[in-house]
Amino acid sequence: MKNRIRFYIQSIFLILILYVAIRPAFDKTYLADFEQYCPFGGISSLFSKLNIGSMSCNMSETQVFLGIALLIGAGVIGKIFCSFVCPIGFISEWLGKLGDKLKIRREVPQGLDRCLRVFKYILLFVTIYFTMTSSELFCKKYDPYYASVHLFNDTDIVLLYAIPAFIFTIVGALFFRLFWCKYLCPLGAMTNIFMNIIPATFVIIIYLTLNYFGAGLGYIWLLGGLVVSGLLNEIIYKKSFITPFAKIRKSNDCSNCGFCDLKCPQGIQISSDTQVNHIDCNLCTDCIHNCPKKNVLTINNNPKLKYLSPIILVLLIALSLGFTNYYEFNTISLKWGTSKGKEALYVYSGLKSIK
């Protein structure tokens, strides 16, 4: 294991999750909140806020800004959340290594691979749609992370959805490379959309222009346009184009030993081209750290950018948490009674959710 920084960062986030899970057993006053820093919940809740004016339960500006930072990071640098933070991706990678040792992991045929990628975009649309129209996080019903940390014992979990999702995640990772991440993860679909920021921006401009001239399109149309743009690119090209601006590049000194191909967690054939444009590349830099020849693989032909991903990750998280001190998103905004008299502010802390 040569990319130790990535392993340490992934381990830290996993340890923090375990801490949140174990602490209530020793501290009865502590309320475990596994969604406190969920970026996908923040993005979903932002659509709900825009569409019907209310934030989803237990979502705040913290999750929203982390979600926005994730999308900005994907468009400018790459999918660094997937490679350095996501606990499902971390566990799936190690399950895949176990599958290799047991000699049971297989590569999905190219034709089937493209077909299966459709499902995560369908799941993304369904998840955001039901969240933005109900202000309840639909992802809680099936999310394998949420179900496992709650031991499948939560009123928001639908076992009919959560158990198959959990099985697909664990068993799928053993037999196929990062099965959940490639084919089912709605957050993976969303980051892929914004990793190709040009078509995503084009969709947003069309949406705003049509509404400016009185089309009156709801946010469901914006969601649909973004999903379709990402889906078409992934099943047709499976590439990122102009963005993200940070890309793995290969110098002319490469001996084409293929060692980088073997070490890539995503199974990308890195040695086959001078630049990695594959849609699955999340800039984990495992290929750079494992290359037997120094400075053959770099980010943007600059060896000094070897640690760009973790640096940008820490910076984006710090900026996101900093912005939460200056902006506040109310869960609901309602007034009742007459306009006469003095206004009173009612504050109640410690609520886990509002139904």
Tab-separated table of N, CA and C in Angstrom, residues 40 43 70-71 74 79 81-82 116-128 142 180-196 200 223 225-234 279-280:
chain	number	residue	atom	x	y	z
A	40	PHE	N	-25.038	14.262	0.134
A	40	PHE	CA	-26.144	13.943	-0.764
A	40	PHE	C	-27.476	14.345	-0.149
A	43	ILE	N	-27.792	18.054	-0.790
A	43	ILE	CA	-28.196	18.373	-2.170
A	43	ILE	C	-29.678	18.070	-2.373
A	70	LEU	N	-18.915	19.442	-2.746
A	70	LEU	CA	-18.663	18.168	-3.432
A	70	LEU	C	-18.830	18.338	-4.938
A	71	LEU	N	-19.879	19.022	-5.356
A	71	LEU	CA	-20.135	19.205	-6.788
A	71	LEU	C	-19.108	20.144	-7.418
A	74	ALA	N	-15.983	18.158	-7.799
A	74	ALA	CA	-16.081	17.207	-8.915
A	74	ALA	C	-15.840	17.904	-10.246
A	79	LYS	N	-13.663	13.637	-8.609
A	79	LYS	CA	-14.576	13.039	-7.618
A	79	LYS	C	-13.809	12.608	-6.368
A	81	PHE	N	-14.467	13.129	-3.258
A	81	PHE	CA	-15.286	12.569	-2.175
A	81	PHE	C	-15.355	11.051	-2.311
A	82	CYS	N	-15.549	10.589	-3.530
A	82	CYS	CA	-15.665	9.144	-3.770
A	82	CYS	C	-14.378	8.409	-3.412
A	116	LEU	N	-26.016	-1.330	-17.300
A	116	LEU	CA	-26.181	-1.259	-15.852
A	116	LEU	C	-25.999	0.154	-15.323
A	117	ARG	N	-25.200	0.960	-16.003
A	117	ARG	CA	-24.953	2.328	-15.547
A	117	ARG	C	-26.211	3.197	-15.583
A	118	VAL	N	-27.204	2.771	-16.330
A	118	VAL	CA	-28.461	3.525	-16.414
A	118	VAL	C	-29.151	3.579	-15.057
A	119	PHE	N	-29.020	2.501	-14.271
A	119	PHE	CA	-29.804	2.370	-13.044
A	119	PHE	C	-29.483	3.452	-12.016
A	120	LYS	N	-28.223	3.884	-11.934
A	120	LYS	CA	-27.916	4.892	-10.912
A	120	LYS	C	-28.522	6.245	-11.268
A	121	TYR	N	-28.730	6.504	-12.568
A	121	TYR	CA	-29.374	7.754	-12.959
A	121	TYR	C	-30.878	7.695	-12.712
A	122	ILE	N	-31.459	6.530	-12.920
A	122	ILE	CA	-32.881	6.354	-12.578
A	122	ILE	C	-33.070	6.540	-11.085
A	123	LEU	N	-32.184	5.929	-10.297
A	123	LEU	CA	-32.277	6.034	-8.842
A	123	LEU	C	-32.056	7.475	-8.382
A	124	LEU	N	-31.154	8.194	-9.043
A	124	LEU	CA	-30.927	9.601	-8.710
A	124	LEU	C	-32.185	10.420	-8.946
A	125	PHE	N	-32.814	10.243	-10.116
A	125	PHE	CA	-34.022	11.011	-10.436
A	125	PHE	C	-35.134	10.700	-9.446
A	126	VAL	N	-35.357	9.420	-9.186
A	126	VAL	CA	-36.434	9.007	-8.269
A	126	VAL	C	-36.188	9.559	-6.870
A	127	THR	N	-34.941	9.464	-6.411
A	127	THR	CA	-34.603	9.915	-5.058
A	127	THR	C	-34.814	11.408	-4.889
A	128	ILE	N	-34.292	12.194	-5.823
A	128	ILE	CA	-34.443	13.658	-5.728
A	128	ILE	C	-35.904	14.052	-5.927
A	142	TYR	N	-33.608	3.338	1.354
A	142	TYR	CA	-32.839	2.242	0.759
A	142	TYR	C	-31.331	2.338	0.981
A	180	TRP	N	-21.824	-1.225	-6.447
A	180	TRP	CA	-22.717	-0.146	-6.016
A	180	TRP	C	-22.284	1.186	-6.613
A	181	CYS	N	-21.001	1.466	-6.537
A	181	CYS	CA	-20.483	2.761	-6.995
A	181	CYS	C	-20.717	2.977	-8.489
A	182	LYS	N	-20.495	1.956	-9.275
A	182	LYS	CA	-20.601	2.090	-10.727
A	182	LYS	C	-22.039	2.085	-11.240
A	183	TYR	N	-22.905	1.303	-10.589
A	183	TYR	CA	-24.200	1.030	-11.201
A	183	TYR	C	-25.423	1.494	-10.402
A	184	LEU	N	-25.270	1.789	-9.106
A	184	LEU	CA	-26.450	2.095	-8.303
A	184	LEU	C	-26.354	3.388	-7.498
A	185	CYS	N	-25.165	3.881	-7.242
A	185	CYS	CA	-25.020	5.025	-6.343
A	185	CYS	C	-25.557	6.318	-6.966
A	186	PRO	N	-26.610	6.918	-6.399
A	186	PRO	CA	-27.141	8.171	-6.959
A	186	PRO	C	-26.178	9.339	-6.788
A	187	LEU	N	-25.389	9.320	-5.704
A	187	LEU	CA	-24.396	10.376	-5.530
A	187	LEU	C	-23.301	10.266	-6.592
A	188	GLY	N	-22.950	9.036	-6.964
A	188	GLY	CA	-21.990	8.837	-8.045
A	188	GLY	C	-22.512	9.389	-9.352
A	189	ALA	N	-23.818	9.215	-9.606
A	189	ALA	CA	-24.429	9.763	-10.813
A	189	ALA	C	-24.374	11.285	-10.803
A	190	MET	N	-24.668	11.868	-9.652
A	190	MET	CA	-24.672	13.336	-9.567
A	190	MET	C	-23.271	13.914	-9.740
A	191	THR	N	-22.272	13.291	-9.135
A	191	THR	CA	-20.907	13.793	-9.309
A	191	THR	C	-20.429	13.622	-10.744
A	192	ASN	N	-20.879	12.561	-11.418
A	192	ASN	CA	-20.529	12.389	-12.826
A	192	ASN	C	-21.147	13.486	-13.684
A	193	ILE	N	-22.358	13.905	-13.334
A	193	ILE	CA	-23.013	14.987	-14.076
A	193	ILE	C	-22.200	16.268	-13.978
A	194	PHE	N	-21.769	16.601	-12.771
A	194	PHE	CA	-21.065	17.867	-12.570
A	194	PHE	C	-19.572	17.759	-12.867
A	195	MET	N	-19.057	16.525	-13.005
A	195	MET	CA	-17.678	16.378	-13.443
A	195	MET	C	-17.559	16.848	-14.890
A	196	ASN	N	-18.608	16.622	-15.673
A	196	ASN	CA	-18.694	17.190	-17.025
A	196	ASN	C	-19.531	18.468	-16.942
A	200	ALA	N	-23.695	20.174	-18.200
A	200	ALA	CA	-24.554	20.504	-17.052
A	200	ALA	C	-24.864	22.006	-17.043
A	223	LEU	N	-34.006	19.098	-12.967
A	223	LEU	CA	-33.481	17.802	-12.520
A	223	LEU	C	-33.442	16.811	-13.674
A	225	GLY	N	-33.334	17.369	-16.914
A	225	GLY	CA	-32.333	17.737	-17.914
A	225	GLY	C	-30.926	17.361	-17.480
A	226	LEU	N	-30.602	17.602	-16.213
A	226	LEU	CA	-29.276	17.251	-15.695
A	226	LEU	C	-29.063	15.738	-15.718
A	227	VAL	N	-30.086	14.989	-15.316
A	227	VAL	CA	-29.972	13.530	-15.290
A	227	VAL	C	-29.777	12.971	-16.696
A	228	VAL	N	-30.546	13.476	-17.651
A	228	VAL	CA	-30.439	12.991	-19.036
A	228	VAL	C	-29.067	13.324	-19.618
A	229	SER	N	-28.555	14.527	-19.339
A	229	SER	CA	-27.244	14.920	-19.874
A	229	SER	C	-26.142	14.012	-19.336
A	230	GLY	N	-26.206	13.702	-18.039
A	230	GLY	CA	-25.204	12.820	-17.453
A	230	GLY	C	-25.334	11.392	-17.947
A	231	LEU	N	-26.566	10.929	-18.062
A	231	LEU	CA	-26.825	9.554	-18.517
A	231	LEU	C	-26.315	9.328	-19.932
A	232	LEU	N	-26.641	10.244	-20.835
A	232	LEU	CA	-26.229	10.081	-22.230
A	232	LEU	C	-24.716	10.073	-22.372
A	233	ASN	N	-24.058	10.956	-21.635
A	233	ASN	CA	-22.602	10.989	-21.713
A	233	ASN	C	-21.986	9.686	-21.200
A	234	GLU	N	-22.539	9.169	-20.120
A	234	GLU	CA	-21.921	7.988	-19.515
A	234	GLU	C	-22.130	6.733	-20.349
A	279	ILE	N	-14.724	8.239	-17.189
A	279	ILE	CA	-15.719	8.801	-16.281
A	279	ILE	C	-15.572	8.273	-14.864
A	280	ASP	N	-14.964	7.092	-14.703
A	280	ASP	CA	-14.826	6.497	-13.369
A	280	ASP	C	-13.620	7.008	-12.602
